[in-house]
Amino acid sequence: MSESGAGRAGTAQEHESGTAARRRPGRRPGTADTRGQILAAASKIFAEKGFDKATIRGIAREAAVDPALVHHYFESKEGVFVAAMRLPADPGEVVTRVLEGPRDQVGYRLVKEILTVTAEPAAREPILALMRTAMTNDQALAMIREFITRAILGRVMAVAGVPPMRMEAAFSQIFGMLMMRYIVRLEPLASASIEEVAELVGPAIQRYLTGD
């Protein structure tokens, strides 16, 4: 074989070897669409396993990325869930804002905060979609119940010392308020201002939480 032919053969072999190396299976590094890949994987894992049994490692494995990338984009499993379900706010941040300030106004702040983050139709639609799904799908119901228990109720109980029964009763009333205002659209509740509803419902939530 001529030197030029041998050179071409060597170049072809090197190219083939390099291509094979690039095609080797394994975890993908971060790319422009890594976040989207993680969210797609998270949606699948949460739907299959629920919130409690889903893990960052499992989501990373499904997305074929390193678990560190999941933490990089979302910090925690709760953060992944919020983004995957397209929730308008991180419940942890909402709880933090609600618990800041006088204890005797927690109920009012909680109602006002929830109504504020769901004020825009585009922001509340993912929440309403989850609520509708939970009423007809046991698996979705379990996933949402686990998330609410860990990310919201558990956090308030730990910080504010609210007993479980009181916390659940307060949440059930808030859930009903959202149903009547946004899904059933019962008037005049549906068109009342955030301040009006917070002033009306807040004291009832306060009694559930603190007995005041």
PDB file of C-alpha atoms in Angstrom:
ATOM      1  CA  MET A   1       0.000   0.000   0.000  1.00  0.00           C
ATOM      2  CA  SER A   2       1.272   3.453  -0.844  1.00  0.00           C
ATOM      3  CA  GLU A   3       2.154   5.924   1.874  1.00  0.00           C
ATOM      4  CA  SER A   4      -0.804   8.127   0.870  1.00  0.00           C
ATOM      5  CA  GLY A   5      -3.173   5.140   1.025  1.00  0.00           C
ATOM      6  CA  ALA A   6      -1.826   4.128   4.409  1.00  0.00           C
ATOM      7  CA  GLY A   7      -2.259   7.690   5.623  1.00  0.00           C
ATOM      8  CA  ARG A   8      -5.870   7.770   4.477  1.00  0.00           C
ATOM      9  CA  ALA A   9      -6.537   4.413   6.157  1.00  0.00           C
ATOM     10  CA  GLY A  10      -4.974   5.624   9.387  1.00  0.00           C
ATOM     11  CA  THR A  11      -7.041   8.802   9.309  1.00  0.00           C
ATOM     12  CA  ALA A  12     -10.238   6.812   8.705  1.00  0.00           C
ATOM     13  CA  GLN A  13      -9.427   4.496  11.610  1.00  0.00           C
ATOM     14  CA  GLU A  14      -8.772   7.439  13.904  1.00  0.00           C
ATOM     15  CA  HIS A  15     -12.061   9.070  12.833  1.00  0.00           C
ATOM     16  CA  GLU A  16     -13.978   5.837  13.409  1.00  0.00           C
ATOM     17  CA  SER A  17     -12.335   5.380  16.800  1.00  0.00           C
ATOM     18  CA  GLY A  18     -13.170   8.946  17.793  1.00  0.00           C
ATOM     19  CA  THR A  19     -16.785   8.556  16.670  1.00  0.00           C
ATOM     20  CA  ALA A  20     -17.138   5.319  18.655  1.00  0.00           C
ATOM     21  CA  ALA A  21     -15.749   7.029  21.714  1.00  0.00           C
ATOM     22  CA  ARG A  22     -18.240   9.831  21.383  1.00  0.00           C
ATOM     23  CA  ARG A  23     -21.081   7.330  20.997  1.00  0.00           C
ATOM     24  CA  ARG A  24     -20.176   5.422  24.130  1.00  0.00           C
ATOM     25  CA  PRO A  25     -23.205   5.107  26.430  1.00  0.00           C
ATOM     26  CA  GLY A  26     -23.170   6.940  29.723  1.00  0.00           C
ATOM     27  CA  ARG A  27     -24.475   9.973  31.547  1.00  0.00           C
ATOM     28  CA  ARG A  28     -24.817  13.073  29.436  1.00  0.00           C
ATOM     29  CA  PRO A  29     -23.076  16.261  30.511  1.00  0.00           C
ATOM     30  CA  GLY A  30     -25.059  19.480  30.801  1.00  0.00           C
ATOM     31  CA  THR A  31     -26.453  20.792  27.526  1.00  0.00           C
ATOM     32  CA  ALA A  32     -28.875  23.483  26.473  1.00  0.00           C
ATOM     33  CA  ASP A  33     -31.747  21.024  26.946  1.00  0.00           C
ATOM     34  CA  THR A  34     -30.535  19.298  30.110  1.00  0.00           C
ATOM     35  CA  ARG A  35     -33.139  21.048  32.248  1.00  0.00           C
ATOM     36  CA  GLY A  36     -35.929  19.896  29.936  1.00  0.00           C
ATOM     37  CA  GLN A  37     -34.585  16.329  29.955  1.00  0.00           C
ATOM     38  CA  ILE A  38     -34.550  16.314  33.746  1.00  0.00           C
ATOM     39  CA  LEU A  39     -38.105  17.667  33.970  1.00  0.00           C
ATOM     40  CA  ALA A  40     -39.396  15.065  31.507  1.00  0.00           C
ATOM     41  CA  ALA A  41     -37.706  12.326  33.504  1.00  0.00           C
ATOM     42  CA  ALA A  42     -39.010  13.752  36.790  1.00  0.00           C
ATOM     43  CA  SER A  43     -42.603  13.854  35.537  1.00  0.00           C
ATOM     44  CA  LYS A  44     -42.357  10.177  34.623  1.00  0.00           C
ATOM     45  CA  ILE A  45     -40.704   9.120  37.891  1.00  0.00           C
ATOM     46  CA  PHE A  46     -43.129  11.082  40.100  1.00  0.00           C
ATOM     47  CA  ALA A  47     -46.108   9.631  38.219  1.00  0.00           C
ATOM     48  CA  GLU A  48     -44.774   6.079  38.551  1.00  0.00           C
ATOM     49  CA  LYS A  49     -43.352   6.129  42.079  1.00  0.00           C
ATOM     50  CA  GLY A  50     -45.083   9.024  43.833  1.00  0.00           C
ATOM     51  CA  PHE A  51     -43.295  11.819  45.663  1.00  0.00           C
ATOM     52  CA  ASP A  52     -41.930   9.829  48.609  1.00  0.00           C
ATOM     53  CA  LYS A  53     -40.292   7.018  46.629  1.00  0.00           C
ATOM     54  CA  ALA A  54     -38.922   9.208  43.859  1.00  0.00           C
ATOM     55  CA  THR A  55     -35.254  10.098  44.335  1.00  0.00           C
ATOM     56  CA  ILE A  56     -32.801  12.528  42.797  1.00  0.00           C
ATOM     57  CA  ARG A  57     -30.644   9.580  41.712  1.00  0.00           C
ATOM     58  CA  GLY A  58     -33.620   7.879  40.089  1.00  0.00           C
ATOM     59  CA  ILE A  59     -34.572  11.032  38.201  1.00  0.00           C
ATOM     60  CA  ALA A  60     -30.954  11.513  37.092  1.00  0.00           C
ATOM     61  CA  ARG A  61     -30.777   7.892  35.937  1.00  0.00           C
ATOM     62  CA  GLU A  62     -33.957   8.298  33.883  1.00  0.00           C
ATOM     63  CA  ALA A  63     -32.600  11.515  32.327  1.00  0.00           C
ATOM     64  CA  ALA A  64     -29.156   9.917  31.785  1.00  0.00           C
ATOM     65  CA  VAL A  65     -27.373  12.738  33.576  1.00  0.00           C
ATOM     66  CA  ASP A  66     -25.237  13.007  36.691  1.00  0.00           C
ATOM     67  CA  PRO A  67     -27.239  13.575  39.920  1.00  0.00           C
ATOM     68  CA  ALA A  68     -25.119  16.688  40.523  1.00  0.00           C
ATOM     69  CA  LEU A  69     -26.797  18.289  37.495  1.00  0.00           C
ATOM     70  CA  VAL A  70     -30.232  17.757  39.030  1.00  0.00           C
ATOM     71  CA  HIS A  71     -29.059  19.497  42.205  1.00  0.00           C
ATOM     72  CA  HIS A  72     -27.481  22.232  40.083  1.00  0.00           C
ATOM     73  CA  TYR A  73     -30.750  23.091  38.366  1.00  0.00           C
ATOM     74  CA  PHE A  74     -33.246  22.434  41.160  1.00  0.00           C
ATOM     75  CA  GLU A  75     -31.379  22.088  44.507  1.00  0.00           C
ATOM     76  CA  SER A  76     -33.858  19.575  45.990  1.00  0.00           C
ATOM     77  CA  LYS A  77     -36.493  16.971  45.180  1.00  0.00           C
ATOM     78  CA  GLU A  78     -39.157  19.489  46.164  1.00  0.00           C
ATOM     79  CA  GLY A  79     -37.695  21.944  43.669  1.00  0.00           C
ATOM     80  CA  VAL A  80     -37.808  19.342  40.900  1.00  0.00           C
ATOM     81  CA  PHE A  81     -41.436  18.560  41.725  1.00  0.00           C
ATOM     82  CA  VAL A  82     -42.460  22.224  41.697  1.00  0.00           C
ATOM     83  CA  ALA A  83     -40.855  22.712  38.276  1.00  0.00           C
ATOM     84  CA  ALA A  84     -42.111  19.424  36.815  1.00  0.00           C
ATOM     85  CA  MET A  85     -45.697  20.135  37.919  1.00  0.00           C
ATOM     86  CA  ARG A  86     -45.359  23.790  36.810  1.00  0.00           C
ATOM     87  CA  LEU A  87     -46.508  25.075  40.198  1.00  0.00           C
ATOM     88  CA  PRO A  88     -46.555  28.895  40.432  1.00  0.00           C
ATOM     89  CA  ALA A  89     -44.465  29.047  43.616  1.00  0.00           C
ATOM     90  CA  ASP A  90     -42.221  26.922  45.792  1.00  0.00           C
ATOM     91  CA  PRO A  91     -44.333  25.857  48.809  1.00  0.00           C
ATOM     92  CA  GLY A  92     -41.271  26.080  51.023  1.00  0.00           C
ATOM     93  CA  GLU A  93     -40.837  29.753  50.178  1.00  0.00           C
ATOM     94  CA  VAL A  94     -44.558  30.394  50.688  1.00  0.00           C
ATOM     95  CA  VAL A  95     -44.462  28.745  54.109  1.00  0.00           C
ATOM     96  CA  THR A  96     -41.421  30.813  55.082  1.00  0.00           C
ATOM     97  CA  ARG A  97     -43.204  34.057  54.178  1.00  0.00           C
ATOM     98  CA  VAL A  98     -46.372  32.992  55.986  1.00  0.00           C
ATOM     99  CA  LEU A  99     -44.529  32.143  59.206  1.00  0.00           C
ATOM    100  CA  GLU A 100     -42.700  35.452  59.261  1.00  0.00           C
ATOM    101  CA  GLY A 101     -44.595  37.995  61.338  1.00  0.00           C
ATOM    102  CA  PRO A 102     -47.064  37.910  64.247  1.00  0.00           C
ATOM    103  CA  ARG A 103     -48.356  34.436  65.091  1.00  0.00           C
ATOM    104  CA  ASP A 104     -51.919  35.687  65.516  1.00  0.00           C
ATOM    105  CA  GLN A 105     -52.057  36.643  61.800  1.00  0.00           C
ATOM    106  CA  VAL A 106     -50.754  33.394  60.315  1.00  0.00           C
ATOM    107  CA  GLY A 107     -54.206  32.400  59.016  1.00  0.00           C
ATOM    108  CA  TYR A 108     -54.718  35.706  57.247  1.00  0.00           C
ATOM    109  CA  ARG A 109     -51.228  35.645  55.697  1.00  0.00           C
ATOM    110  CA  LEU A 110     -51.648  32.040  54.548  1.00  0.00           C
ATOM    111  CA  VAL A 111     -54.928  32.715  52.739  1.00  0.00           C
ATOM    112  CA  LYS A 112     -53.624  35.936  51.211  1.00  0.00           C
ATOM    113  CA  GLU A 113     -50.377  34.309  50.045  1.00  0.00           C
ATOM    114  CA  ILE A 114     -52.170  31.394  48.379  1.00  0.00           C
ATOM    115  CA  LEU A 115     -54.682  33.660  46.654  1.00  0.00           C
ATOM    116  CA  THR A 116     -51.870  35.943  45.493  1.00  0.00           C
ATOM    117  CA  VAL A 117     -49.786  33.195  43.856  1.00  0.00           C
ATOM    118  CA  THR A 118     -52.905  31.812  42.137  1.00  0.00           C
ATOM    119  CA  ALA A 119     -54.311  35.177  41.053  1.00  0.00           C
ATOM    120  CA  GLU A 120     -53.291  34.878  37.395  1.00  0.00           C
ATOM    121  CA  PRO A 121     -55.102  32.199  35.312  1.00  0.00           C
ATOM    122  CA  ALA A 122     -51.832  30.947  33.783  1.00  0.00           C
ATOM    123  CA  ALA A 123     -50.292  30.562  37.252  1.00  0.00           C
ATOM    124  CA  ARG A 124     -53.193  28.700  38.876  1.00  0.00           C
ATOM    125  CA  GLU A 125     -54.050  26.381  35.973  1.00  0.00           C
ATOM    126  CA  PRO A 126     -51.360  23.762  36.829  1.00  0.00           C
ATOM    127  CA  ILE A 127     -52.685  23.647  40.410  1.00  0.00           C
ATOM    128  CA  LEU A 128     -56.273  23.275  39.238  1.00  0.00           C
ATOM    129  CA  ALA A 129     -55.213  20.563  36.793  1.00  0.00           C
ATOM    130  CA  LEU A 130     -53.575  18.640  39.643  1.00  0.00           C
ATOM    131  CA  MET A 131     -56.689  19.061  41.786  1.00  0.00           C
ATOM    132  CA  ARG A 132     -58.942  17.750  39.015  1.00  0.00           C
ATOM    133  CA  THR A 133     -56.631  14.811  38.339  1.00  0.00           C
ATOM    134  CA  ALA A 134     -56.420  13.941  42.024  1.00  0.00           C
ATOM    135  CA  MET A 135     -60.208  13.598  42.204  1.00  0.00           C
ATOM    136  CA  THR A 136     -60.241  10.857  39.553  1.00  0.00           C
ATOM    137  CA  ASN A 137     -56.783   9.254  39.699  1.00  0.00           C
ATOM    138  CA  ASP A 138     -55.644   7.409  42.834  1.00  0.00           C
ATOM    139  CA  GLN A 139     -51.985   7.432  41.821  1.00  0.00           C
ATOM    140  CA  ALA A 140     -51.994  11.187  41.229  1.00  0.00           C
ATOM    141  CA  LEU A 141     -53.862  11.660  44.505  1.00  0.00           C
ATOM    142  CA  ALA A 142     -51.191   9.726  46.406  1.00  0.00           C
ATOM    143  CA  MET A 143     -48.405  11.739  44.757  1.00  0.00           C
ATOM    144  CA  ILE A 144     -50.027  15.067  45.637  1.00  0.00           C
ATOM    145  CA  ARG A 145     -50.876  13.935  49.177  1.00  0.00           C
ATOM    146  CA  GLU A 146     -47.263  12.895  49.787  1.00  0.00           C
ATOM    147  CA  PHE A 147     -45.940  16.194  48.480  1.00  0.00           C
ATOM    148  CA  ILE A 148     -48.386  18.256  50.536  1.00  0.00           C
ATOM    149  CA  THR A 149     -47.575  16.246  53.658  1.00  0.00           C
ATOM    150  CA  ARG A 150     -43.797  16.591  53.296  1.00  0.00           C
ATOM    151  CA  ALA A 151     -43.353  20.023  51.698  1.00  0.00           C
ATOM    152  CA  ILE A 152     -46.151  22.005  53.327  1.00  0.00           C
ATOM    153  CA  LEU A 153     -47.899  20.434  56.305  1.00  0.00           C
ATOM    154  CA  GLY A 154     -44.786  18.845  57.757  1.00  0.00           C
ATOM    155  CA  ARG A 155     -42.800  22.050  57.461  1.00  0.00           C
ATOM    156  CA  VAL A 156     -45.468  24.170  59.171  1.00  0.00           C
ATOM    157  CA  MET A 157     -45.908  21.598  61.931  1.00  0.00           C
ATOM    158  CA  ALA A 158     -42.165  21.503  62.546  1.00  0.00           C
ATOM    159  CA  VAL A 159     -41.682  25.268  62.613  1.00  0.00           C
ATOM    160  CA  ALA A 160     -44.931  26.458  64.179  1.00  0.00           C
ATOM    161  CA  GLY A 161     -45.689  23.441  66.355  1.00  0.00           C
ATOM    162  CA  VAL A 162     -49.159  22.925  64.859  1.00  0.00           C
ATOM    163  CA  PRO A 163     -50.694  19.464  65.584  1.00  0.00           C
ATOM    164  CA  PRO A 164     -51.365  17.300  62.490  1.00  0.00           C
ATOM    165  CA  MET A 165     -55.168  17.317  62.813  1.00  0.00           C
ATOM    166  CA  ARG A 166     -55.306  21.113  63.010  1.00  0.00           C
ATOM    167  CA  MET A 167     -52.942  21.478  60.069  1.00  0.00           C
ATOM    168  CA  GLU A 168     -54.940  19.079  57.901  1.00  0.00           C
ATOM    169  CA  ALA A 169     -58.245  20.735  58.811  1.00  0.00           C
ATOM    170  CA  ALA A 170     -56.840  24.139  57.833  1.00  0.00           C
ATOM    171  CA  PHE A 171     -55.524  22.800  54.541  1.00  0.00           C
ATOM    172  CA  SER A 172     -58.840  21.117  53.727  1.00  0.00           C
ATOM    173  CA  GLN A 173     -60.643  24.443  54.118  1.00  0.00           C
ATOM    174  CA  ILE A 174     -58.113  26.186  51.870  1.00  0.00           C
ATOM    175  CA  PHE A 175     -58.515  23.406  49.301  1.00  0.00           C
ATOM    176  CA  GLY A 176     -62.292  23.876  49.384  1.00  0.00           C
ATOM    177  CA  MET A 177     -61.924  27.631  49.052  1.00  0.00           C
ATOM    178  CA  LEU A 178     -59.816  27.217  45.895  1.00  0.00           C
ATOM    179  CA  MET A 179     -62.319  24.721  44.488  1.00  0.00           C
ATOM    180  CA  MET A 180     -65.279  27.053  45.032  1.00  0.00           C
ATOM    181  CA  ARG A 181     -63.466  30.164  43.812  1.00  0.00           C
ATOM    182  CA  TYR A 182     -61.720  28.805  40.716  1.00  0.00           C
ATOM    183  CA  ILE A 183     -63.389  25.551  39.621  1.00  0.00           C
ATOM    184  CA  VAL A 184     -67.047  25.851  40.711  1.00  0.00           C
ATOM    185  CA  ARG A 185     -66.786  29.675  40.486  1.00  0.00           C
ATOM    186  CA  LEU A 186     -69.349  30.243  43.168  1.00  0.00           C
ATOM    187  CA  GLU A 187     -70.385  33.898  43.421  1.00  0.00           C
ATOM    188  CA  PRO A 188     -69.679  36.226  45.093  1.00  0.00           C
ATOM    189  CA  LEU A 189     -66.607  34.280  46.284  1.00  0.00           C
ATOM    190  CA  ALA A 190     -65.288  33.932  42.732  1.00  0.00           C
ATOM    191  CA  SER A 191     -65.142  37.654  42.058  1.00  0.00           C
ATOM    192  CA  ALA A 192     -64.296  38.899  45.565  1.00  0.00           C
ATOM    193  CA  SER A 193     -60.935  40.593  46.033  1.00  0.00           C
ATOM    194  CA  ILE A 194     -57.992  38.801  47.602  1.00  0.00           C
ATOM    195  CA  GLU A 195     -58.205  41.100  50.612  1.00  0.00           C
ATOM    196  CA  GLU A 196     -61.921  40.405  51.112  1.00  0.00           C
ATOM    197  CA  VAL A 197     -61.443  36.646  51.058  1.00  0.00           C
ATOM    198  CA  ALA A 198     -58.373  36.782  53.290  1.00  0.00           C
ATOM    199  CA  GLU A 199     -60.244  38.875  55.840  1.00  0.00           C
ATOM    200  CA  LEU A 200     -63.181  36.445  55.779  1.00  0.00           C
ATOM    201  CA  VAL A 201     -61.408  33.072  55.691  1.00  0.00           C
ATOM    202  CA  GLY A 202     -58.215  34.007  57.551  1.00  0.00           C
ATOM    203  CA  PRO A 203     -59.733  33.960  61.060  1.00  0.00           C
ATOM    204  CA  ALA A 204     -61.174  30.472  60.490  1.00  0.00           C
ATOM    205  CA  ILE A 205     -57.767  29.196  59.359  1.00  0.00           C
ATOM    206  CA  GLN A 206     -56.212  30.902  62.383  1.00  0.00           C
ATOM    207  CA  ARG A 207     -58.523  29.001  64.741  1.00  0.00           C
ATOM    208  CA  TYR A 208     -57.584  25.715  63.096  1.00  0.00           C
ATOM    209  CA  LEU A 209     -53.864  26.424  63.386  1.00  0.00           C
ATOM    210  CA  THR A 210     -53.549  28.004  66.807  1.00  0.00           C
ATOM    211  CA  GLY A 211     -56.930  27.791  68.510  1.00  0.00           C
ATOM    212  CA  ASP A 212     -57.038  31.597  68.753  1.00  0.00           C
TER     213      ASP A 212
END
